[in-house]
mmCIF file of C-alpha atoms in Angstrom:
data_model
loop_
_atom_site.group_PDB
_atom_site.id
_atom_site.type_symbol
_atom_site.label_atom_id
_atom_site.label_comp_id
_atom_site.label_asym_id
_atom_site.label_seq_id
_atom_site.Cartn_x
_atom_site.Cartn_y
_atom_site.Cartn_z
ATOM 1 C CA MET A 1 -25.861 47.084 -58.872
ATOM 2 C CA ILE A 2 -23.490 49.884 -59.868
ATOM 3 C CA ALA A 3 -22.235 50.250 -56.267
ATOM 4 C CA ASN A 4 -21.670 46.493 -56.113
ATOM 5 C CA LYS A 5 -19.645 46.664 -59.353
ATOM 6 C CA LYS A 6 -17.548 49.492 -57.929
ATOM 7 C CA TYR A 7 -16.870 47.449 -54.788
ATOM 8 C CA HIS A 8 -15.731 44.466 -56.844
ATOM 9 C CA THR A 9 -13.549 46.704 -59.003
ATOM 10 C CA LYS A 10 -11.850 48.234 -55.950
ATOM 11 C CA GLY A 11 -11.378 44.810 -54.406
ATOM 12 C CA PHE A 12 -9.908 43.491 -57.648
ATOM 13 C CA ILE A 13 -7.481 46.437 -57.871
ATOM 14 C CA ILE A 14 -6.358 45.899 -54.243
ATOM 15 C CA LEU A 15 -5.842 42.172 -54.799
ATOM 16 C CA ARG A 16 -3.897 42.844 -57.978
ATOM 17 C CA PHE A 17 -1.713 45.368 -56.109
ATOM 18 C CA ILE A 18 -1.027 42.850 -53.303
ATOM 19 C CA LYS A 19 -0.195 40.170 -55.868
ATOM 20 C CA LYS A 20 2.284 42.482 -57.633
ATOM 21 C CA CYS A 21 3.887 43.412 -54.293
ATOM 22 C CA CYS A 22 4.317 39.721 -53.438
ATOM 23 C CA ILE A 23 5.851 38.983 -56.834
ATOM 24 C CA TYR A 24 8.283 41.916 -56.521
ATOM 25 C CA ALA A 25 9.195 40.863 -52.966
ATOM 26 C CA LEU A 26 9.890 37.284 -54.097
ATOM 27 C CA LEU A 27 11.948 38.502 -57.068
ATOM 28 C CA THR A 28 13.938 40.770 -54.754
ATOM 29 C CA LEU A 29 14.585 37.916 -52.315
ATOM 30 C CA PHE A 30 15.585 35.603 -55.165
ATOM 31 C CA THR A 31 17.967 38.241 -56.576
ATOM 32 C CA LEU A 32 19.532 38.837 -53.155
ATOM 33 C CA ALA A 33 19.942 35.085 -52.605
ATOM 34 C CA LEU A 34 21.563 34.743 -56.034
ATOM 35 C CA LEU A 35 23.938 37.653 -55.379
ATOM 36 C CA TRP A 36 24.774 36.197 -51.931
ATOM 37 C CA THR A 37 25.557 32.814 -53.502
ATOM 38 C CA LEU A 38 27.697 34.397 -56.217
ATOM 39 C CA TYR A 39 29.507 36.458 -53.600
ATOM 40 C CA PHE A 40 30.477 33.341 -51.635
ATOM 41 C CA LYS A 41 31.252 31.196 -54.680
ATOM 42 C CA VAL A 42 33.066 33.701 -56.895
ATOM 43 C CA TYR A 43 34.472 36.314 -54.521
ATOM 44 C CA GLY A 44 34.839 33.744 -51.767
ATOM 45 C CA ASN A 45 33.967 36.051 -48.833
ATOM 46 C CA PHE A 46 37.637 37.069 -48.922
ATOM 47 C CA HIS A 47 38.823 39.725 -46.417
ATOM 48 C CA LYS A 48 42.001 41.006 -44.818
ATOM 49 C CA VAL A 49 42.407 40.330 -41.087
ATOM 50 C CA ASP A 50 45.713 42.204 -40.810
ATOM 51 C CA HIS A 51 48.890 42.538 -42.897
ATOM 52 C CA ASN A 52 49.782 38.888 -42.163
ATOM 53 C CA VAL A 53 46.424 37.130 -42.275
ATOM 54 C CA TYR A 54 43.460 36.799 -44.654
ATOM 55 C CA ARG A 55 40.130 35.047 -44.229
ATOM 56 C CA SER A 56 37.751 33.504 -46.744
ATOM 57 C CA ALA A 57 35.124 30.962 -47.567
ATOM 58 C CA GLN A 58 36.116 27.679 -49.171
ATOM 59 C CA LEU A 59 37.839 28.586 -52.435
ATOM 60 C CA TYR A 60 37.991 26.612 -55.662
ATOM 61 C CA SER A 61 40.370 25.913 -58.512
ATOM 62 C CA PHE A 62 39.066 28.973 -60.395
ATOM 63 C CA ASN A 63 39.714 31.525 -57.610
ATOM 64 C CA LEU A 64 42.231 30.065 -55.124
ATOM 65 C CA PRO A 65 45.279 30.545 -57.416
ATOM 66 C CA HIS A 66 44.285 34.205 -57.921
ATOM 67 C CA TYR A 67 44.277 34.891 -54.176
ATOM 68 C CA ILE A 68 47.511 32.977 -53.606
ATOM 69 C CA GLU A 69 49.252 35.020 -56.305
ATOM 70 C CA SER A 70 47.730 38.422 -55.553
ATOM 71 C CA HIS A 71 48.362 38.214 -51.786
ATOM 72 C CA ASN A 72 51.520 36.072 -51.822
ATOM 73 C CA ILE A 73 49.864 33.473 -49.572
ATOM 74 C CA LYS A 74 52.410 31.172 -47.903
ATOM 75 C CA SER A 75 50.088 28.940 -45.872
ATOM 76 C CA ILE A 76 46.452 27.874 -45.629
ATOM 77 C CA ILE A 77 44.550 26.697 -42.565
ATOM 78 C CA ASN A 78 41.459 24.701 -43.512
ATOM 79 C CA LEU A 79 39.011 24.649 -40.590
ATOM 80 C CA GLN A 80 36.804 21.976 -42.183
ATOM 81 C CA GLY A 81 39.314 19.180 -41.888
ATOM 82 C CA PRO A 82 40.151 16.654 -44.619
ATOM 83 C CA SER A 83 37.386 15.870 -47.103
ATOM 84 C CA PRO A 84 36.815 13.344 -49.893
ATOM 85 C CA LYS A 85 35.257 16.124 -51.986
ATOM 86 C CA GLU A 86 36.863 17.645 -55.056
ATOM 87 C CA TRP A 87 37.449 21.092 -53.523
ATOM 88 C CA TYR A 88 39.785 19.513 -50.945
ATOM 89 C CA SER A 89 41.924 17.593 -53.436
ATOM 90 C CA ASP A 90 42.069 20.760 -55.581
ATOM 91 C CA GLU A 91 43.136 22.840 -52.579
ATOM 92 C CA LYS A 92 45.874 20.366 -51.659
ATOM 93 C CA ARG A 93 47.119 20.159 -55.264
ATOM 94 C CA ILE A 94 47.105 23.939 -55.747
ATOM 95 C CA SER A 95 48.874 24.421 -52.397
ATOM 96 C CA SER A 96 51.554 21.994 -53.520
ATOM 97 C CA ASP A 97 51.853 23.630 -56.959
ATOM 98 C CA TYR A 98 52.390 27.055 -55.355
ATOM 99 C CA ASN A 99 54.601 25.746 -52.519
ATOM 100 C CA VAL A 100 52.003 26.819 -49.942
ATOM 101 C CA SER A 101 51.973 25.046 -46.558
ATOM 102 C CA HIS A 102 48.601 23.416 -45.924
ATOM 103 C CA PHE A 103 47.130 22.674 -42.490
ATOM 104 C CA ASP A 104 43.868 20.977 -41.540
ATOM 105 C CA PHE A 105 42.306 22.012 -38.235
ATOM 106 C CA ASP A 106 38.942 20.301 -38.019
ATOM 107 C CA ILE A 107 36.346 22.152 -35.906
ATOM 108 C CA SER A 108 32.556 22.336 -35.984
ATOM 109 C CA ASP A 109 30.581 25.569 -36.170
ATOM 110 C CA ARG A 110 27.894 23.992 -33.973
ATOM 111 C CA ARG A 111 29.966 22.748 -31.035
ATOM 112 C CA LEU A 112 31.765 24.692 -28.336
ATOM 113 C CA LEU A 113 35.543 24.674 -28.587
ATOM 114 C CA THR A 114 37.568 23.929 -25.493
ATOM 115 C CA ILE A 115 40.235 26.347 -24.306
ATOM 116 C CA GLN A 116 42.815 23.720 -25.325
ATOM 117 C CA GLN A 117 41.443 23.580 -28.885
ATOM 118 C CA MET A 118 41.524 27.366 -29.156
ATOM 119 C CA ASP A 119 45.061 27.466 -27.713
ATOM 120 C CA ALA A 120 46.140 24.959 -30.374
ATOM 121 C CA LEU A 121 44.490 27.014 -33.124
ATOM 122 C CA VAL A 122 46.132 30.222 -31.910
ATOM 123 C CA LYS A 123 49.527 28.473 -31.825
ATOM 124 C CA LEU A 124 49.010 27.178 -35.365
ATOM 125 C CA MET A 125 48.038 30.652 -36.621
ATOM 126 C CA GLN A 126 51.118 32.143 -34.930
ATOM 127 C CA GLU A 127 53.527 29.556 -36.317
ATOM 128 C CA ALA A 128 52.131 29.094 -39.845
ATOM 129 C CA PRO A 129 54.175 30.854 -42.566
ATOM 130 C CA LYS A 130 52.818 34.289 -43.449
ATOM 131 C CA PRO A 131 50.851 35.614 -45.232
ATOM 132 C CA LEU A 132 48.278 33.127 -43.976
ATOM 133 C CA LEU A 133 44.818 32.330 -45.353
ATOM 134 C CA ILE A 134 42.216 30.884 -42.944
ATOM 135 C CA HIS A 135 38.984 29.409 -44.283
ATOM 136 C CA CYS A 136 35.998 27.218 -43.530
ATOM 137 C CA ARG A 137 33.034 26.438 -45.817
ATOM 138 C CA ALA A 138 31.393 29.877 -45.951
ATOM 139 C CA GLY A 139 33.982 31.979 -44.122
ATOM 140 C CA ALA A 140 31.224 33.027 -41.759
ATOM 141 C CA ASP A 141 31.327 31.079 -38.500
ATOM 142 C CA ARG A 142 34.502 29.044 -37.871
ATOM 143 C CA THR A 143 36.617 31.550 -39.782
ATOM 144 C CA SER A 144 35.053 34.372 -37.767
ATOM 145 C CA LEU A 145 36.056 32.652 -34.539
ATOM 146 C CA ALA A 146 39.605 32.018 -35.806
ATOM 147 C CA SER A 147 39.934 35.658 -36.897
ATOM 148 C CA ALA A 148 38.655 36.847 -33.526
ATOM 149 C CA LEU A 149 41.104 34.595 -31.694
ATOM 150 C CA TYR A 150 43.952 35.888 -33.866
ATOM 151 C CA HIS A 151 43.083 39.545 -33.181
ATOM 152 C CA TYR A 152 42.678 38.869 -29.471
ATOM 153 C CA ALA A 153 45.537 36.485 -28.703
ATOM 154 C CA VAL A 154 48.137 37.746 -31.187
ATOM 155 C CA ASN A 155 47.286 41.425 -31.750
ATOM 156 C CA LYS A 156 45.815 41.988 -28.246
ATOM 157 C CA ASP A 157 42.990 43.891 -29.917
ATOM 158 C CA LEU A 158 39.586 43.163 -28.349
ATOM 159 C CA PRO A 159 37.475 45.585 -30.475
ATOM 160 C CA SER A 160 38.810 44.108 -33.745
ATOM 161 C CA ALA A 161 38.318 40.616 -32.345
ATOM 162 C CA GLN A 162 34.694 41.324 -31.482
ATOM 163 C CA SER A 163 33.987 42.840 -34.906
ATOM 164 C CA SER A 164 35.454 39.733 -36.572
ATOM 165 C CA ILE A 165 32.420 37.675 -35.512
ATOM 166 C CA SER A 166 29.839 39.621 -37.452
ATOM 167 C CA ILE A 167 26.917 39.447 -39.850
ATOM 168 C CA LEU A 168 29.179 41.354 -42.273
ATOM 169 C CA TYR A 169 30.953 38.035 -42.869
ATOM 170 C CA GLY A 170 27.741 36.003 -42.928
ATOM 171 C CA HIS A 171 27.753 35.002 -39.250
ATOM 172 C CA ILE A 172 24.105 34.898 -38.112
ATOM 173 C CA PRO A 173 23.904 33.350 -34.619
ATOM 174 C CA TRP A 174 20.258 34.276 -33.961
ATOM 175 C CA PHE A 175 16.854 32.605 -34.380
ATOM 176 C CA GLY A 176 18.028 29.437 -32.643
ATOM 177 C CA SER A 177 21.138 28.968 -34.819
ATOM 178 C CA ARG A 178 23.667 26.658 -33.184
ATOM 179 C CA THR A 179 26.490 28.751 -34.679
ATOM 180 C CA ILE A 180 26.151 30.901 -31.552
ATOM 181 C CA THR A 181 28.663 28.398 -30.139
ATOM 182 C CA MET A 182 31.341 30.415 -31.951
ATOM 183 C CA ASP A 183 30.431 33.541 -29.950
ATOM 184 C CA ILE A 184 30.262 31.570 -26.695
ATOM 185 C CA SER A 185 33.616 29.893 -27.400
ATOM 186 C CA PHE A 186 35.249 33.272 -27.967
ATOM 187 C CA ASP A 187 33.691 34.696 -24.786
ATOM 188 C CA ASN A 188 35.061 31.710 -22.853
ATOM 189 C CA TYR A 189 38.530 32.378 -24.289
ATOM 190 C CA VAL A 190 38.377 36.040 -23.269
ATOM 191 C CA LYS A 191 37.338 35.027 -19.742
ATOM 192 C CA ALA A 192 40.195 32.502 -19.565
ATOM 193 C CA TYR A 193 42.779 35.026 -20.790
ATOM 194 C CA PRO A 194 41.698 38.566 -19.882
ATOM 195 C CA LEU A 195 43.838 41.273 -21.472
ATOM 196 C CA LYS A 196 45.880 43.309 -19.048
ATOM 197 C CA PRO A 197 44.920 47.030 -19.019
#
């Protein structure tokens, strides 16, 4: 009877330990998810591409004016296209208020881009007034492709282009994600226009 009690006590302690581990793991995941969300919403996944170009997630009325002022932004390329949502009307209004040129270039993060589409995007990025801000919804997939194209086509810098499509910006093309089309599109562009040694 005593041995049986000991067994149950050990089993109870192990179960309690496993339960605590699960709770701590869930709390950690929840905290990381919350921090990730705050990072994208508040900070806006904002990064410098080079001295002329910046990249970000979709910004809002509470943080877009700050970035326009602090980086002297002269134009914005929105890779989501026009939208009936409030963020879009805010972005257009703020762009107008700050005399910032605004361009819509609607692409999907789940469909391959043609060489012609990428040529048009590169031309727009070259011709848009600088400093330029490029963004999509999260700044992770479409913006990564645009940044890579800019580094490759304009700066002729393949290593920087390749590092622009990265998990560091939230781009996760694995586990069956269709956002891998951004990587494939960029590879197709590199094959179409190989850099001269």
